[in-house]
Amino acid sequence: QKWTSEVSRILRMRLEDVDWNCIPGYFDIIRQFLMDSKTIRPVEFSILFKACSKILLYNPYMIGCYLSCILPHTDVHDRQSVLTVLNLLKEWFSFVSYVPKDLDLSILLQAFRILLDSMHHEVLIYTLGVLYEFDYIWRGAQRMELFHKILLEDHFYKFFLH
């Protein structure tokens, strides 16, 4: 956090406006963070690790990297792991104001499909809660895929009158 604050102060820019790809040391920090996120299960993430993940989201494209590291290592049959990942998503989505339109989120959309096919009521409720709470961050084709295709076309009758 101190490093990002210094970058902002030196450049005299808001953190949201910084072109992070041009900052020396940025890729070294990202590389180490992503390597760590591949080796640690999400339920084992420390508070400091979670805080660091949010700070690095000043670059909104990082959310795609996070998802590609974390989602493949999450066991859909382990309720605690799923709820932990959904909590992380809530934290990350509350930090970003939008998801870039050109970001490939196919892994996240597939994860939502799998979670919505689940029969575990707590996973279903939490997944739908995350989707509805952060519906404003989805734009364009991503929004159509998520809300029209996945929720309305694929799962409408399953959730009808729930």
PDB file of N, CA and C in Angstrom, residues 9-86:
ATOM      1  N   ARG A   9       1.879   9.690  -5.391  1.00  0.00           N
ATOM      2  CA  ARG A   9       2.433  10.985  -4.973  1.00  0.00           C
ATOM      3  C   ARG A   9       3.465  11.482  -5.978  1.00  0.00           C
ATOM      4  N   ILE A  10       4.362  10.609  -6.416  1.00  0.00           N
ATOM      5  CA  ILE A  10       5.424  11.007  -7.345  1.00  0.00           C
ATOM      6  C   ILE A  10       4.841  11.424  -8.691  1.00  0.00           C
ATOM      7  N   LEU A  11       3.866  10.677  -9.179  1.00  0.00           N
ATOM      8  CA  LEU A  11       3.272  10.983 -10.482  1.00  0.00           C
ATOM      9  C   LEU A  11       2.214  12.080 -10.413  1.00  0.00           C
ATOM     10  N   ARG A  12       1.810  12.411  -9.179  1.00  0.00           N
ATOM     11  CA  ARG A  12       0.748  13.402  -8.963  1.00  0.00           C
ATOM     12  C   ARG A  12      -0.517  13.019  -9.735  1.00  0.00           C
ATOM     13  N   MET A  13      -0.869  11.754  -9.577  1.00  0.00           N
ATOM     14  CA  MET A  13      -2.058  11.212 -10.246  1.00  0.00           C
ATOM     15  C   MET A  13      -2.839  10.373  -9.255  1.00  0.00           C
ATOM     16  N   ARG A  14      -4.126  10.237  -9.529  1.00  0.00           N
ATOM     17  CA  ARG A  14      -4.919   9.302  -8.744  1.00  0.00           C
ATOM     18  C   ARG A  14      -4.486   7.895  -9.123  1.00  0.00           C
ATOM     19  N   LEU A  15      -4.549   6.980  -8.183  1.00  0.00           N
ATOM     20  CA  LEU A  15      -4.113   5.614  -8.448  1.00  0.00           C
ATOM     21  C   LEU A  15      -4.896   4.969  -9.587  1.00  0.00           C
ATOM     22  N   GLU A  16      -6.162   5.350  -9.745  1.00  0.00           N
ATOM     23  CA  GLU A  16      -6.986   4.776 -10.800  1.00  0.00           C
ATOM     24  C   GLU A  16      -6.521   5.210 -12.188  1.00  0.00           C
ATOM     25  N   ASP A  17      -5.783   6.330 -12.277  1.00  0.00           N
ATOM     26  CA  ASP A  17      -5.367   6.882 -13.569  1.00  0.00           C
ATOM     27  C   ASP A  17      -3.950   6.491 -13.968  1.00  0.00           C
ATOM     28  N   VAL A  18      -3.235   5.787 -13.111  1.00  0.00           N
ATOM     29  CA  VAL A  18      -1.844   5.422 -13.385  1.00  0.00           C
ATOM     30  C   VAL A  18      -1.801   4.301 -14.422  1.00  0.00           C
ATOM     31  N   ASP A  19      -0.892   4.422 -15.394  1.00  0.00           N
ATOM     32  CA  ASP A  19      -0.644   3.337 -16.347  1.00  0.00           C
ATOM     33  C   ASP A  19       0.382   2.412 -15.704  1.00  0.00           C
ATOM     34  N   TRP A  20      -0.120   1.403 -15.002  1.00  0.00           N
ATOM     35  CA  TRP A  20       0.731   0.551 -14.172  1.00  0.00           C
ATOM     36  C   TRP A  20       1.776  -0.204 -14.968  1.00  0.00           C
ATOM     37  N   ASN A  21       1.526  -0.469 -16.230  1.00  0.00           N
ATOM     38  CA  ASN A  21       2.486  -1.218 -17.035  1.00  0.00           C
ATOM     39  C   ASN A  21       3.797  -0.459 -17.224  1.00  0.00           C
ATOM     40  N   CYS A  22       3.778   0.840 -17.015  1.00  0.00           N
ATOM     41  CA  CYS A  22       4.982   1.660 -17.198  1.00  0.00           C
ATOM     42  C   CYS A  22       5.758   1.886 -15.902  1.00  0.00           C
ATOM     43  N   ILE A  23       5.278   1.375 -14.789  1.00  0.00           N
ATOM     44  CA  ILE A  23       5.914   1.617 -13.494  1.00  0.00           C
ATOM     45  C   ILE A  23       6.988   0.564 -13.231  1.00  0.00           C
ATOM     46  N   PRO A  24       8.237   0.987 -13.008  1.00  0.00           N
ATOM     47  CA  PRO A  24       9.303   0.026 -12.709  1.00  0.00           C
ATOM     48  C   PRO A  24       8.984  -0.769 -11.431  1.00  0.00           C
ATOM     49  N   GLY A  25       9.199  -2.057 -11.498  1.00  0.00           N
ATOM     50  CA  GLY A  25       8.966  -2.920 -10.342  1.00  0.00           C
ATOM     51  C   GLY A  25       7.572  -3.503 -10.273  1.00  0.00           C
ATOM     52  N   TYR A  26       6.653  -2.956 -11.057  1.00  0.00           N
ATOM     53  CA  TYR A  26       5.262  -3.421 -11.003  1.00  0.00           C
ATOM     54  C   TYR A  26       5.159  -4.900 -11.385  1.00  0.00           C
ATOM     55  N   PHE A  27       5.793  -5.278 -12.480  1.00  0.00           N
ATOM     56  CA  PHE A  27       5.687  -6.669 -12.930  1.00  0.00           C
ATOM     57  C   PHE A  27       6.359  -7.644 -11.968  1.00  0.00           C
ATOM     58  N   ASP A  28       7.406  -7.194 -11.272  1.00  0.00           N
ATOM     59  CA  ASP A  28       8.049  -8.059 -10.278  1.00  0.00           C
ATOM     60  C   ASP A  28       7.096  -8.348  -9.119  1.00  0.00           C
ATOM     61  N   ILE A  29       6.389  -7.329  -8.677  1.00  0.00           N
ATOM     62  CA  ILE A  29       5.430  -7.507  -7.587  1.00  0.00           C
ATOM     63  C   ILE A  29       4.284  -8.407  -8.035  1.00  0.00           C
ATOM     64  N   ILE A  30       3.782  -8.162  -9.234  1.00  0.00           N
ATOM     65  CA  ILE A  30       2.668  -8.953  -9.769  1.00  0.00           C
ATOM     66  C   ILE A  30       3.084 -10.410  -9.939  1.00  0.00           C
ATOM     67  N   ARG A  31       4.254 -10.632 -10.513  1.00  0.00           N
ATOM     68  CA  ARG A  31       4.729 -12.002 -10.746  1.00  0.00           C
ATOM     69  C   ARG A  31       4.792 -12.776  -9.431  1.00  0.00           C
ATOM     70  N   GLN A  32       5.378 -12.170  -8.410  1.00  0.00           N
ATOM     71  CA  GLN A  32       5.486 -12.851  -7.116  1.00  0.00           C
ATOM     72  C   GLN A  32       4.109 -13.104  -6.503  1.00  0.00           C
ATOM     73  N   PHE A  33       3.247 -12.124  -6.598  1.00  0.00           N
ATOM     74  CA  PHE A  33       1.908 -12.266  -6.034  1.00  0.00           C
ATOM     75  C   PHE A  33       1.142 -13.397  -6.726  1.00  0.00           C
ATOM     76  N   LEU A  34       1.207 -13.442  -8.052  1.00  0.00           N
ATOM     77  CA  LEU A  34       0.488 -14.484  -8.787  1.00  0.00           C
ATOM     78  C   LEU A  34       1.081 -15.871  -8.534  1.00  0.00           C
ATOM     79  N   MET A  35       2.406 -15.947  -8.401  1.00  0.00           N
ATOM     80  CA  MET A  35       3.022 -17.246  -8.077  1.00  0.00           C
ATOM     81  C   MET A  35       2.547 -17.727  -6.712  1.00  0.00           C
ATOM     82  N   ASP A  36       2.466 -16.811  -5.749  1.00  0.00           N
ATOM     83  CA  ASP A  36       1.981 -17.174  -4.423  1.00  0.00           C
ATOM     84  C   ASP A  36       0.508 -17.588  -4.463  1.00  0.00           C
ATOM     85  N   SER A  37      -0.284 -16.884  -5.266  1.00  0.00           N
ATOM     86  CA  SER A  37      -1.716 -17.207  -5.306  1.00  0.00           C
ATOM     87  C   SER A  37      -1.978 -18.556  -5.958  1.00  0.00           C
ATOM     88  N   LYS A  38      -1.041 -19.054  -6.763  1.00  0.00           N
ATOM     89  CA  LYS A  38      -1.202 -20.386  -7.364  1.00  0.00           C
ATOM     90  C   LYS A  38      -0.837 -21.496  -6.388  1.00  0.00           C
ATOM     91  N   THR A  39      -0.001 -21.182  -5.405  1.00  0.00           N
ATOM     92  CA  THR A  39       0.464 -22.231  -4.491  1.00  0.00           C
ATOM     93  C   THR A  39      -0.332 -22.291  -3.190  1.00  0.00           C
ATOM     94  N   ILE A  40      -1.067 -21.235  -2.886  1.00  0.00           N
ATOM     95  CA  ILE A  40      -1.837 -21.186  -1.638  1.00  0.00           C
ATOM     96  C   ILE A  40      -3.309 -21.361  -1.972  1.00  0.00           C
ATOM     97  N   ARG A  41      -3.982 -22.213  -1.252  1.00  0.00           N
ATOM     98  CA  ARG A  41      -5.430 -22.355  -1.449  1.00  0.00           C
ATOM     99  C   ARG A  41      -6.130 -21.098  -0.936  1.00  0.00           C
ATOM    100  N   PRO A  42      -7.224 -20.688  -1.579  1.00  0.00           N
ATOM    101  CA  PRO A  42      -7.912 -19.459  -1.153  1.00  0.00           C
ATOM    102  C   PRO A  42      -8.319 -19.447   0.320  1.00  0.00           C
ATOM    103  N   VAL A  43      -8.652 -20.593   0.901  1.00  0.00           N
ATOM    104  CA  VAL A  43      -9.040 -20.605   2.317  1.00  0.00           C
ATOM    105  C   VAL A  43      -7.850 -20.314   3.223  1.00  0.00           C
ATOM    106  N   GLU A  44      -6.634 -20.404   2.682  1.00  0.00           N
ATOM    107  CA  GLU A  44      -5.426 -20.163   3.470  1.00  0.00           C
ATOM    108  C   GLU A  44      -4.855 -18.761   3.263  1.00  0.00           C
ATOM    109  N   PHE A  45      -5.506 -17.933   2.447  1.00  0.00           N
ATOM    110  CA  PHE A  45      -5.014 -16.574   2.221  1.00  0.00           C
ATOM    111  C   PHE A  45      -5.040 -15.803   3.532  1.00  0.00           C
ATOM    112  N   SER A  46      -3.948 -15.109   3.805  1.00  0.00           N
ATOM    113  CA  SER A  46      -3.884 -14.287   5.015  1.00  0.00           C
ATOM    114  C   SER A  46      -4.602 -12.958   4.775  1.00  0.00           C
ATOM    115  N   ILE A  47      -4.840 -12.247   5.838  1.00  0.00           N
ATOM    116  CA  ILE A  47      -5.467 -10.923   5.738  1.00  0.00           C
ATOM    117  C   ILE A  47      -4.581  -9.990   4.920  1.00  0.00           C
ATOM    118  N   LEU A  48      -3.275 -10.076   5.126  1.00  0.00           N
ATOM    119  CA  LEU A  48      -2.335  -9.237   4.389  1.00  0.00           C
ATOM    120  C   LEU A  48      -2.365  -9.564   2.894  1.00  0.00           C
ATOM    121  N   PHE A  49      -2.445 -10.857   2.570  1.00  0.00           N
ATOM    122  CA  PHE A  49      -2.502 -11.289   1.184  1.00  0.00           C
ATOM    123  C   PHE A  49      -3.762 -10.747   0.507  1.00  0.00           C
ATOM    124  N   LYS A  50      -4.893 -10.810   1.208  1.00  0.00           N
ATOM    125  CA  LYS A  50      -6.151 -10.291   0.662  1.00  0.00           C
ATOM    126  C   LYS A  50      -6.072  -8.778   0.469  1.00  0.00           C
ATOM    127  N   ALA A  51      -5.469  -8.089   1.416  1.00  0.00           N
ATOM    128  CA  ALA A  51      -5.325  -6.630   1.306  1.00  0.00           C
ATOM    129  C   ALA A  51      -4.451  -6.271   0.110  1.00  0.00           C
ATOM    130  N   CYS A  52      -3.388  -7.017  -0.078  1.00  0.00           N
ATOM    131  CA  CYS A  52      -2.499  -6.783  -1.220  1.00  0.00           C
ATOM    132  C   CYS A  52      -3.245  -7.014  -2.533  1.00  0.00           C
ATOM    133  N   SER A  53      -4.085  -8.034  -2.564  1.00  0.00           N
ATOM    134  CA  SER A  53      -4.836  -8.314  -3.799  1.00  0.00           C
ATOM    135  C   SER A  53      -5.743  -7.137  -4.151  1.00  0.00           C
ATOM    136  N   LYS A  54      -6.336  -6.507  -3.160  1.00  0.00           N
ATOM    137  CA  LYS A  54      -7.203  -5.356  -3.435  1.00  0.00           C
ATOM    138  C   LYS A  54      -6.394  -4.158  -3.921  1.00  0.00           C
ATOM    139  N   ILE A  55      -5.244  -3.918  -3.326  1.00  0.00           N
ATOM    140  CA  ILE A  55      -4.419  -2.781  -3.724  1.00  0.00           C
ATOM    141  C   ILE A  55      -3.961  -2.925  -5.169  1.00  0.00           C
ATOM    142  N   LEU A  56      -3.612  -4.146  -5.564  1.00  0.00           N
ATOM    143  CA  LEU A  56      -3.163  -4.361  -6.938  1.00  0.00           C
ATOM    144  C   LEU A  56      -4.295  -4.214  -7.947  1.00  0.00           C
ATOM    145  N   LEU A  57      -5.532  -4.162  -7.470  1.00  0.00           N
ATOM    146  CA  LEU A  57      -6.678  -3.976  -8.362  1.00  0.00           C
ATOM    147  C   LEU A  57      -6.832  -2.536  -8.838  1.00  0.00           C
ATOM    148  N   TYR A  58      -5.914  -1.653  -8.461  1.00  0.00           N
ATOM    149  CA  TYR A  58      -5.933  -0.331  -9.074  1.00  0.00           C
ATOM    150  C   TYR A  58      -5.744  -0.485 -10.582  1.00  0.00           C
ATOM    151  N   ASN A  59      -5.146  -1.595 -10.986  1.00  0.00           N
ATOM    152  CA  ASN A  59      -5.107  -1.986 -12.385  1.00  0.00           C
ATOM    153  C   ASN A  59      -6.254  -2.984 -12.568  1.00  0.00           C
ATOM    154  N   PRO A  60      -7.398  -2.577 -13.134  1.00  0.00           N
ATOM    155  CA  PRO A  60      -8.574  -3.450 -13.184  1.00  0.00           C
ATOM    156  C   PRO A  60      -8.373  -4.719 -14.004  1.00  0.00           C
ATOM    157  N   TYR A  61      -7.350  -4.763 -14.843  1.00  0.00           N
ATOM    158  CA  TYR A  61      -7.085  -5.969 -15.622  1.00  0.00           C
ATOM    159  C   TYR A  61      -6.536  -7.106 -14.765  1.00  0.00           C
ATOM    160  N   MET A  62      -6.117  -6.776 -13.561  1.00  0.00           N
ATOM    161  CA  MET A  62      -5.584  -7.804 -12.665  1.00  0.00           C
ATOM    162  C   MET A  62      -6.656  -8.810 -12.245  1.00  0.00           C
ATOM    163  N   ILE A  63      -7.906  -8.418 -12.288  1.00  0.00           N
ATOM    164  CA  ILE A  63      -8.954  -9.326 -11.842  1.00  0.00           C
ATOM    165  C   ILE A  63      -8.973 -10.588 -12.696  1.00  0.00           C
ATOM    166  N   GLY A  64      -8.695 -10.454 -13.972  1.00  0.00           N
ATOM    167  CA  GLY A  64      -8.619 -11.630 -14.849  1.00  0.00           C
ATOM    168  C   GLY A  64      -7.477 -12.555 -14.461  1.00  0.00           C
ATOM    169  N   CYS A  65      -6.337 -11.975 -14.103  1.00  0.00           N
ATOM    170  CA  CYS A  65      -5.192 -12.779 -13.659  1.00  0.00           C
ATOM    171  C   CYS A  65      -5.514 -13.507 -12.356  1.00  0.00           C
ATOM    172  N   TYR A  66      -6.141 -12.795 -11.428  1.00  0.00           N
ATOM    173  CA  TYR A  66      -6.516 -13.407 -10.159  1.00  0.00           C
ATOM    174  C   TYR A  66      -7.411 -14.615 -10.387  1.00  0.00           C
ATOM    175  N   LEU A  67      -8.411 -14.410 -11.225  1.00  0.00           N
ATOM    176  CA  LEU A  67      -9.390 -15.473 -11.448  1.00  0.00           C
ATOM    177  C   LEU A  67      -8.749 -16.691 -12.094  1.00  0.00           C
ATOM    178  N   SER A  68      -7.837 -16.465 -13.039  1.00  0.00           N
ATOM    179  CA  SER A  68      -7.192 -17.605 -13.696  1.00  0.00           C
ATOM    180  C   SER A  68      -6.260 -18.358 -12.759  1.00  0.00           C
ATOM    181  N   CYS A  69      -5.804 -17.709 -11.694  1.00  0.00           N
ATOM    182  CA  CYS A  69      -4.955 -18.388 -10.704  1.00  0.00           C
ATOM    183  C   CYS A  69      -5.783 -19.100  -9.636  1.00  0.00           C
ATOM    184  N   ILE A  70      -6.869 -18.497  -9.227  1.00  0.00           N
ATOM    185  CA  ILE A  70      -7.615 -18.993  -8.066  1.00  0.00           C
ATOM    186  C   ILE A  70      -8.711 -19.991  -8.427  1.00  0.00           C
ATOM    187  N   LEU A  71      -9.482 -19.710  -9.461  1.00  0.00           N
ATOM    188  CA  LEU A  71     -10.637 -20.553  -9.751  1.00  0.00           C
ATOM    189  C   LEU A  71     -10.295 -22.005 -10.103  1.00  0.00           C
ATOM    190  N   PRO A  72      -9.251 -22.261 -10.903  1.00  0.00           N
ATOM    191  CA  PRO A  72      -8.957 -23.664 -11.207  1.00  0.00           C
ATOM    192  C   PRO A  72      -8.566 -24.506  -9.981  1.00  0.00           C
ATOM    193  N   HIS A  73      -8.139 -23.849  -8.907  1.00  0.00           N
ATOM    194  CA  HIS A  73      -7.705 -24.566  -7.710  1.00  0.00           C
ATOM    195  C   HIS A  73      -8.786 -24.612  -6.635  1.00  0.00           C
ATOM    196  N   THR A  74     -10.004 -24.255  -7.007  1.00  0.00           N
ATOM    197  CA  THR A  74     -11.104 -24.257  -6.047  1.00  0.00           C
ATOM    198  C   THR A  74     -11.971 -25.481  -6.285  1.00  0.00           C
ATOM    199  N   ASP A  75     -12.124 -26.293  -5.273  1.00  0.00           N
ATOM    200  CA  ASP A  75     -12.948 -27.495  -5.364  1.00  0.00           C
ATOM    201  C   ASP A  75     -14.405 -27.106  -5.191  1.00  0.00           C
ATOM    202  N   VAL A  76     -15.200 -27.312  -6.226  1.00  0.00           N
ATOM    203  CA  VAL A  76     -16.604 -26.903  -6.197  1.00  0.00           C
ATOM    204  C   VAL A  76     -17.407 -27.702  -5.175  1.00  0.00           C
ATOM    205  N   HIS A  77     -16.903 -28.849  -4.761  1.00  0.00           N
ATOM    206  CA  HIS A  77     -17.607 -29.676  -3.781  1.00  0.00           C
ATOM    207  C   HIS A  77     -17.231 -29.336  -2.342  1.00  0.00           C
ATOM    208  N   ASP A  78     -16.255 -28.451  -2.189  1.00  0.00           N
ATOM    209  CA  ASP A  78     -15.848 -27.997  -0.863  1.00  0.00           C
ATOM    210  C   ASP A  78     -16.532 -26.655  -0.596  1.00  0.00           C
ATOM    211  N   ARG A  79     -17.605 -26.697   0.156  1.00  0.00           N
ATOM    212  CA  ARG A  79     -18.420 -25.508   0.406  1.00  0.00           C
ATOM    213  C   ARG A  79     -17.592 -24.354   0.955  1.00  0.00           C
ATOM    214  N   GLN A  80     -16.703 -24.639   1.892  1.00  0.00           N
ATOM    215  CA  GLN A  80     -15.892 -23.587   2.503  1.00  0.00           C
ATOM    216  C   GLN A  80     -14.991 -22.901   1.479  1.00  0.00           C
ATOM    217  N   SER A  81     -14.398 -23.666   0.577  1.00  0.00           N
ATOM    218  CA  SER A  81     -13.552 -23.078  -0.469  1.00  0.00           C
ATOM    219  C   SER A  81     -14.369 -22.183  -1.390  1.00  0.00           C
ATOM    220  N   VAL A  82     -15.543 -22.664  -1.778  1.00  0.00           N
ATOM    221  CA  VAL A  82     -16.400 -21.892  -2.677  1.00  0.00           C
ATOM    222  C   VAL A  82     -16.826 -20.586  -2.012  1.00  0.00           C
ATOM    223  N   LEU A  83     -17.249 -20.653  -0.768  1.00  0.00           N
ATOM    224  CA  LEU A  83     -17.690 -19.445  -0.065  1.00  0.00           C
ATOM    225  C   LEU A  83     -16.528 -18.471   0.144  1.00  0.00           C
ATOM    226  N   THR A  84     -15.338 -19.002   0.372  1.00  0.00           N
ATOM    227  CA  THR A  84     -14.156 -18.147   0.515  1.00  0.00           C
ATOM    228  C   THR A  84     -13.873 -17.404  -0.790  1.00  0.00           C
ATOM    229  N   VAL A  85     -13.945 -18.120  -1.906  1.00  0.00           N
ATOM    230  CA  VAL A  85     -13.701 -17.489  -3.207  1.00  0.00           C
ATOM    231  C   VAL A  85     -14.791 -16.456  -3.505  1.00  0.00           C
ATOM    232  N   LEU A  86     -16.033 -16.769  -3.183  1.00  0.00           N
ATOM    233  CA  LEU A  86     -17.111 -15.795  -3.392  1.00  0.00           C
ATOM    234  C   LEU A  86     -16.917 -14.557  -2.515  1.00  0.00           C
TER     235      LEU A  86
END
